Amino acid sequence: MVQQTAARAPAKKPVSTGGVFLSFAPWIIFGVVASPSTWEYAALAALVASIVLSGGDMLRGTLRILDMTGIVFFAVLTVLGLALARGQLLWVETYAQVISNGLVAVVALGSLFADPFTAQYARESTPRDVWDSPVFKHINQVLTVVWGTAFALMTLSTWLAIRFPAQDDWFNWVVPIALLVVAVKVTERYPESYKARTT
C-alpha cells in the first residue's frame, strides 16, 4: 500500500534539483575561482555563499549535511589562509580542488550508511507518508550514488590536471562540467522513470 502511494505521488518530485544544486553552488564557486594564487579568495567567497544559501535553514535548525560540511570546510580554509604563511600552504594551493571534490564525494557516499543526502532535499517536496516507502528510499540511494560518483570522478580529474598540466583545461573544466550536467539530468529524470516502472 505504501509503495502504491509512493508511485502515485509524482505531483511533487522526490528530489528538488534546484535545492541540491544550490547546496553544491559554494563548492562549484570554489572550484571555478580556486587557483594557486586565488584559493584564499575562493574559500572566502564559497564560505559567504554557504552561509547565505543556508541562512534560512540555520535559523530553522534544519541545516543539511552538505551545507554544514561546506561551512566548516571553507571556514577552515579561510582561517588557514589568514593565519599561515604562503610557504606553509603550498599543499593547499596545489590540491585545493582535489581536496574539495574528494570531501564532497566522501560526504555524499558516506551518507548512504545513514541517510542518503538527497533525501534531505526530497523530504522538502514530498508528502511525509512517502518518506519510508521502498520507492523513495531506492530513488534517493541511487541519486546519492550518482552525485557521490560524479564528485569522486571530479576528484580524479582535478588530480590528473595537476599531473598533466598540458591537459588541465580538459581535466579542470570539460570533464567536471560534463559530470555535473549528467548528475543534474539523472536527478531530473530518474525519479519519474523509476516510479513509472514500478506502477
PDB file of C-alpha atoms in Angstrom:
ATOM      1  CA  MET A   1       0.000   0.000   0.000  1.00  0.00           C
ATOM      2  CA  VAL A   2       2.832   2.395   0.889  1.00  0.00           C
ATOM      3  CA  GLN A   3       4.595   1.544  -2.358  1.00  0.00           C
ATOM      4  CA  GLN A   4       1.433   2.295  -4.313  1.00  0.00           C
ATOM      5  CA  THR A   5       1.157   5.629  -2.510  1.00  0.00           C
ATOM      6  CA  ALA A   6       4.769   6.430  -3.440  1.00  0.00           C
ATOM      7  CA  ALA A   7       4.125   5.544  -7.041  1.00  0.00           C
ATOM      8  CA  ARG A   8       1.075   7.811  -7.105  1.00  0.00           C
ATOM      9  CA  ALA A   9       2.946  10.815  -5.737  1.00  0.00           C
ATOM     10  CA  PRO A  10       4.508  12.373  -8.863  1.00  0.00           C
ATOM     11  CA  ALA A  11       2.783  15.682  -8.226  1.00  0.00           C
ATOM     12  CA  LYS A  12       5.926  16.610  -6.354  1.00  0.00           C
ATOM     13  CA  LYS A  13       9.347  15.419  -7.356  1.00  0.00           C
ATOM     14  CA  PRO A  14      11.247  13.159  -4.901  1.00  0.00           C
ATOM     15  CA  VAL A  15      14.268  15.440  -5.184  1.00  0.00           C
ATOM     16  CA  SER A  16      14.406  19.147  -5.846  1.00  0.00           C
ATOM     17  CA  THR A  17      17.159  19.589  -8.416  1.00  0.00           C
ATOM     18  CA  GLY A  18      17.344  23.285  -7.588  1.00  0.00           C
ATOM     19  CA  GLY A  19      17.810  22.590  -3.877  1.00  0.00           C
ATOM     20  CA  VAL A  20      20.570  20.063  -4.465  1.00  0.00           C
ATOM     21  CA  PHE A  21      22.309  22.325  -6.948  1.00  0.00           C
ATOM     22  CA  LEU A  22      22.176  25.302  -4.554  1.00  0.00           C
ATOM     23  CA  SER A  23      23.952  23.235  -1.909  1.00  0.00           C
ATOM     24  CA  PHE A  24      26.648  22.409  -4.459  1.00  0.00           C
ATOM     25  CA  ALA A  25      26.923  26.068  -5.544  1.00  0.00           C
ATOM     26  CA  PRO A  26      29.614  27.044  -2.959  1.00  0.00           C
ATOM     27  CA  TRP A  27      31.688  24.023  -3.979  1.00  0.00           C
ATOM     28  CA  ILE A  28      31.307  24.950  -7.630  1.00  0.00           C
ATOM     29  CA  ILE A  29      32.259  28.569  -6.858  1.00  0.00           C
ATOM     30  CA  PHE A  30      35.369  27.317  -5.095  1.00  0.00           C
ATOM     31  CA  GLY A  31      36.249  25.014  -7.988  1.00  0.00           C
ATOM     32  CA  VAL A  32      35.845  27.811 -10.530  1.00  0.00           C
ATOM     33  CA  VAL A  33      37.724  30.526  -8.618  1.00  0.00           C
ATOM     34  CA  ALA A  34      40.421  28.471  -6.884  1.00  0.00           C
ATOM     35  CA  SER A  35      43.920  28.519  -8.353  1.00  0.00           C
ATOM     36  CA  PRO A  36      47.421  28.702  -6.851  1.00  0.00           C
ATOM     37  CA  SER A  37      47.082  32.474  -6.463  1.00  0.00           C
ATOM     38  CA  THR A  38      43.373  32.830  -5.655  1.00  0.00           C
ATOM     39  CA  TRP A  39      42.345  29.888  -3.478  1.00  0.00           C
ATOM     40  CA  GLU A  40      42.088  32.087  -0.347  1.00  0.00           C
ATOM     41  CA  TYR A  41      39.585  34.355  -2.106  1.00  0.00           C
ATOM     42  CA  ALA A  42      37.793  31.310  -3.477  1.00  0.00           C
ATOM     43  CA  ALA A  43      37.462  29.875   0.040  1.00  0.00           C
ATOM     44  CA  LEU A  44      36.111  33.160   1.393  1.00  0.00           C
ATOM     45  CA  ALA A  45      33.626  33.507  -1.493  1.00  0.00           C
ATOM     46  CA  ALA A  46      32.480  29.908  -1.010  1.00  0.00           C
ATOM     47  CA  LEU A  47      32.125  30.453   2.754  1.00  0.00           C
ATOM     48  CA  VAL A  48      29.963  33.535   2.212  1.00  0.00           C
ATOM     49  CA  ALA A  49      27.869  31.656  -0.351  1.00  0.00           C
ATOM     50  CA  SER A  50      27.449  28.711   2.035  1.00  0.00           C
ATOM     51  CA  ILE A  51      26.228  30.945   4.840  1.00  0.00           C
ATOM     52  CA  VAL A  52      23.910  32.998   2.628  1.00  0.00           C
ATOM     53  CA  LEU A  53      22.359  29.992   0.892  1.00  0.00           C
ATOM     54  CA  SER A  54      21.808  28.050   4.121  1.00  0.00           C
ATOM     55  CA  GLY A  55      20.968  31.025   6.360  1.00  0.00           C
ATOM     56  CA  GLY A  56      17.247  30.258   6.443  1.00  0.00           C
ATOM     57  CA  ASP A  57      17.910  26.616   7.293  1.00  0.00           C
ATOM     58  CA  MET A  58      20.287  27.616  10.094  1.00  0.00           C
ATOM     59  CA  LEU A  59      17.610  29.839  11.629  1.00  0.00           C
ATOM     60  CA  ARG A  60      15.133  26.966  11.465  1.00  0.00           C
ATOM     61  CA  GLY A  61      17.677  24.493  12.855  1.00  0.00           C
ATOM     62  CA  THR A  62      17.451  22.257   9.775  1.00  0.00           C
ATOM     63  CA  LEU A  63      20.959  22.539   8.364  1.00  0.00           C
ATOM     64  CA  ARG A  64      21.708  19.753   5.886  1.00  0.00           C
ATOM     65  CA  ILE A  65      24.895  17.692   5.960  1.00  0.00           C
ATOM     66  CA  LEU A  66      26.342  19.088   2.733  1.00  0.00           C
ATOM     67  CA  ASP A  67      25.696  22.685   3.793  1.00  0.00           C
ATOM     68  CA  MET A  68      27.222  22.045   7.217  1.00  0.00           C
ATOM     69  CA  THR A  69      30.289  20.431   5.657  1.00  0.00           C
ATOM     70  CA  GLY A  70      30.729  23.382   3.301  1.00  0.00           C
ATOM     71  CA  ILE A  71      30.557  25.981   6.076  1.00  0.00           C
ATOM     72  CA  VAL A  72      33.121  24.135   8.204  1.00  0.00           C
ATOM     73  CA  PHE A  73      35.466  23.320   5.305  1.00  0.00           C
ATOM     74  CA  PHE A  74      35.530  26.791   3.788  1.00  0.00           C
ATOM     75  CA  ALA A  75      35.815  28.419   7.210  1.00  0.00           C
ATOM     76  CA  VAL A  76      38.873  26.264   7.968  1.00  0.00           C
ATOM     77  CA  LEU A  77      40.456  27.148   4.614  1.00  0.00           C
ATOM     78  CA  THR A  78      39.778  30.843   5.163  1.00  0.00           C
ATOM     79  CA  VAL A  79      41.383  30.749   8.621  1.00  0.00           C
ATOM     80  CA  LEU A  80      44.394  28.854   7.257  1.00  0.00           C
ATOM     81  CA  GLY A  81      44.805  31.471   4.538  1.00  0.00           C
ATOM     82  CA  LEU A  82      44.809  34.249   7.128  1.00  0.00           C
ATOM     83  CA  ALA A  83      46.914  32.537   9.800  1.00  0.00           C
ATOM     84  CA  LEU A  84      49.680  30.752   7.926  1.00  0.00           C
ATOM     85  CA  ALA A  85      52.454  31.925   5.652  1.00  0.00           C
ATOM     86  CA  ARG A  86      52.181  31.193   1.951  1.00  0.00           C
ATOM     87  CA  GLY A  87      55.059  28.718   2.069  1.00  0.00           C
ATOM     88  CA  GLN A  88      53.200  26.645   4.659  1.00  0.00           C
ATOM     89  CA  LEU A  89      50.174  26.340   2.402  1.00  0.00           C
ATOM     90  CA  LEU A  90      51.761  25.076  -0.779  1.00  0.00           C
ATOM     91  CA  TRP A  91      49.869  21.795  -0.474  1.00  0.00           C
ATOM     92  CA  VAL A  92      46.570  23.681  -0.283  1.00  0.00           C
ATOM     93  CA  GLU A  93      47.463  25.763  -3.332  1.00  0.00           C
ATOM     94  CA  THR A  94      48.274  22.617  -5.263  1.00  0.00           C
ATOM     95  CA  TYR A  95      45.457  20.336  -4.151  1.00  0.00           C
ATOM     96  CA  ALA A  96      42.610  22.677  -3.143  1.00  0.00           C
ATOM     97  CA  GLN A  97      40.206  21.491  -5.847  1.00  0.00           C
ATOM     98  CA  VAL A  98      41.150  17.852  -5.380  1.00  0.00           C
ATOM     99  CA  ILE A  99      40.511  18.102  -1.631  1.00  0.00           C
ATOM    100  CA  SER A 100      37.173  19.889  -2.001  1.00  0.00           C
ATOM    101  CA  ASN A 101      35.862  17.441  -4.631  1.00  0.00           C
ATOM    102  CA  GLY A 102      37.077  14.479  -2.610  1.00  0.00           C
ATOM    103  CA  LEU A 103      35.405  15.762   0.544  1.00  0.00           C
ATOM    104  CA  VAL A 104      32.051  16.123  -1.227  1.00  0.00           C
ATOM    105  CA  ALA A 105      32.392  12.590  -2.610  1.00  0.00           C
ATOM    106  CA  VAL A 106      33.159  11.192   0.861  1.00  0.00           C
ATOM    107  CA  VAL A 107      30.244  13.053   2.478  1.00  0.00           C
ATOM    108  CA  ALA A 108      27.793  12.043  -0.258  1.00  0.00           C
ATOM    109  CA  LEU A 109      28.773   8.377  -0.412  1.00  0.00           C
ATOM    110  CA  GLY A 110      29.211   8.178   3.348  1.00  0.00           C
ATOM    111  CA  SER A 111      25.636   9.387   3.849  1.00  0.00           C
ATOM    112  CA  LEU A 112      24.446   6.118   2.282  1.00  0.00           C
ATOM    113  CA  PHE A 113      25.267   4.409   5.587  1.00  0.00           C
ATOM    114  CA  ALA A 114      22.833   6.644   7.472  1.00  0.00           C
ATOM    115  CA  ASP A 115      20.525   8.891   5.468  1.00  0.00           C
ATOM    116  CA  PRO A 116      21.260   9.475   1.753  1.00  0.00           C
ATOM    117  CA  PHE A 117      21.917  13.186   1.481  1.00  0.00           C
ATOM    118  CA  THR A 118      19.482  13.696  -1.415  1.00  0.00           C
ATOM    119  CA  ALA A 119      16.663  12.500   0.851  1.00  0.00           C
ATOM    120  CA  GLN A 120      17.113  15.683   2.917  1.00  0.00           C
ATOM    121  CA  TYR A 121      16.076  17.694  -0.138  1.00  0.00           C
ATOM    122  CA  ALA A 122      13.430  15.219  -1.281  1.00  0.00           C
ATOM    123  CA  ARG A 123      11.557  15.455   2.021  1.00  0.00           C
ATOM    124  CA  GLU A 124      11.015  19.162   1.416  1.00  0.00           C
ATOM    125  CA  SER A 125       8.889  18.465  -1.657  1.00  0.00           C
ATOM    126  CA  THR A 126       7.435  15.023  -0.959  1.00  0.00           C
ATOM    127  CA  PRO A 127       4.485  14.021   1.289  1.00  0.00           C
ATOM    128  CA  ARG A 128       5.562  12.684   4.674  1.00  0.00           C
ATOM    129  CA  ASP A 129       3.726   9.383   4.205  1.00  0.00           C
ATOM    130  CA  VAL A 130       6.092   8.556   1.310  1.00  0.00           C
ATOM    131  CA  TRP A 131       9.362   9.047   3.196  1.00  0.00           C
ATOM    132  CA  ASP A 132       9.613   5.462   4.466  1.00  0.00           C
ATOM    133  CA  SER A 133       8.481   3.813   1.232  1.00  0.00           C
ATOM    134  CA  PRO A 134      10.848   1.482  -0.672  1.00  0.00           C
ATOM    135  CA  VAL A 135      10.464   3.638  -3.803  1.00  0.00           C
ATOM    136  CA  PHE A 136      11.500   6.845  -2.025  1.00  0.00           C
ATOM    137  CA  LYS A 137      14.472   5.135  -0.369  1.00  0.00           C
ATOM    138  CA  HIS A 138      15.645   3.481  -3.585  1.00  0.00           C
ATOM    139  CA  ILE A 139      15.434   6.683  -5.616  1.00  0.00           C
ATOM    140  CA  ASN A 140      17.485   8.637  -3.097  1.00  0.00           C
ATOM    141  CA  GLN A 141      20.069   5.901  -2.726  1.00  0.00           C
ATOM    142  CA  VAL A 142      20.570   5.894  -6.495  1.00  0.00           C
ATOM    143  CA  LEU A 143      20.738   9.692  -6.757  1.00  0.00           C
ATOM    144  CA  THR A 144      23.175   9.902  -3.854  1.00  0.00           C
ATOM    145  CA  VAL A 145      25.410   7.328  -5.581  1.00  0.00           C
ATOM    146  CA  VAL A 146      25.197   9.365  -8.806  1.00  0.00           C
ATOM    147  CA  TRP A 147      26.281  12.612  -7.122  1.00  0.00           C
ATOM    148  CA  GLY A 148      28.921  10.913  -4.984  1.00  0.00           C
ATOM    149  CA  THR A 149      30.362   9.130  -8.025  1.00  0.00           C
ATOM    150  CA  ALA A 150      30.342  12.359 -10.044  1.00  0.00           C
ATOM    151  CA  PHE A 151      32.422  14.128  -7.399  1.00  0.00           C
ATOM    152  CA  ALA A 152      34.712  11.118  -6.977  1.00  0.00           C
ATOM    153  CA  LEU A 153      35.416  11.256 -10.715  1.00  0.00           C
ATOM    154  CA  MET A 154      35.899  15.039 -10.448  1.00  0.00           C
ATOM    155  CA  THR A 155      38.453  14.357  -7.708  1.00  0.00           C
ATOM    156  CA  LEU A 156      40.354  12.084 -10.059  1.00  0.00           C
ATOM    157  CA  SER A 157      40.004  14.542 -12.940  1.00  0.00           C
ATOM    158  CA  THR A 158      41.365  17.520 -10.994  1.00  0.00           C
ATOM    159  CA  TRP A 159      44.228  15.363  -9.709  1.00  0.00           C
ATOM    160  CA  LEU A 160      45.036  14.415 -13.307  1.00  0.00           C
ATOM    161  CA  ALA A 161      45.059  18.132 -14.177  1.00  0.00           C
ATOM    162  CA  ILE A 162      47.953  18.533 -11.726  1.00  0.00           C
ATOM    163  CA  ARG A 163      49.797  15.534 -13.103  1.00  0.00           C
ATOM    164  CA  PHE A 164      49.261  16.502 -16.737  1.00  0.00           C
ATOM    165  CA  PRO A 165      49.195  20.311 -16.883  1.00  0.00           C
ATOM    166  CA  ALA A 166      49.098  20.357 -20.681  1.00  0.00           C
ATOM    167  CA  GLN A 167      45.595  18.846 -20.438  1.00  0.00           C
ATOM    168  CA  ASP A 168      44.391  20.919 -17.490  1.00  0.00           C
ATOM    169  CA  ASP A 169      41.584  22.572 -19.454  1.00  0.00           C
ATOM    170  CA  TRP A 170      40.046  19.173 -20.079  1.00  0.00           C
ATOM    171  CA  PHE A 171      40.578  17.831 -16.572  1.00  0.00           C
ATOM    172  CA  ASN A 172      39.705  21.045 -14.702  1.00  0.00           C
ATOM    173  CA  TRP A 173      36.784  22.207 -16.839  1.00  0.00           C
ATOM    174  CA  VAL A 174      35.404  19.931 -19.539  1.00  0.00           C
ATOM    175  CA  VAL A 175      35.234  16.707 -17.541  1.00  0.00           C
ATOM    176  CA  PRO A 176      33.842  18.249 -14.291  1.00  0.00           C
ATOM    177  CA  ILE A 177      31.191  20.251 -16.164  1.00  0.00           C
ATOM    178  CA  ALA A 178      30.138  17.169 -18.119  1.00  0.00           C
ATOM    179  CA  LEU A 179      29.860  15.169 -14.888  1.00  0.00           C
ATOM    180  CA  LEU A 180      27.723  17.869 -13.247  1.00  0.00           C
ATOM    181  CA  VAL A 181      25.415  18.022 -16.265  1.00  0.00           C
ATOM    182  CA  VAL A 182      24.970  14.237 -16.180  1.00  0.00           C
ATOM    183  CA  ALA A 183      24.219  14.289 -12.426  1.00  0.00           C
ATOM    184  CA  VAL A 184      21.639  17.062 -12.851  1.00  0.00           C
ATOM    185  CA  LYS A 185      19.951  15.273 -15.758  1.00  0.00           C
ATOM    186  CA  VAL A 186      19.764  11.995 -13.825  1.00  0.00           C
ATOM    187  CA  THR A 187      18.323  13.844 -10.812  1.00  0.00           C
ATOM    188  CA  GLU A 188      15.647  15.380 -13.026  1.00  0.00           C
ATOM    189  CA  ARG A 189      14.664  12.232 -14.912  1.00  0.00           C
ATOM    190  CA  TYR A 190      15.381   9.137 -12.840  1.00  0.00           C
ATOM    191  CA  PRO A 191      12.693   9.538 -10.128  1.00  0.00           C
ATOM    192  CA  GLU A 192       9.786   9.669 -12.560  1.00  0.00           C
ATOM    193  CA  SER A 193      11.203   6.940 -14.821  1.00  0.00           C
ATOM    194  CA  TYR A 194      11.721   4.612 -11.844  1.00  0.00           C
ATOM    195  CA  LYS A 195       8.249   5.275 -10.468  1.00  0.00           C
ATOM    196  CA  ALA A 196       6.779   4.595 -13.916  1.00  0.00           C
ATOM    197  CA  ARG A 197       8.480   1.180 -13.954  1.00  0.00           C
ATOM    198  CA  THR A 198       7.120   0.280 -10.507  1.00  0.00           C
ATOM    199  CA  THR A 199       3.479   1.104 -11.196  1.00  0.00           C
TER     200      THR A 199
END
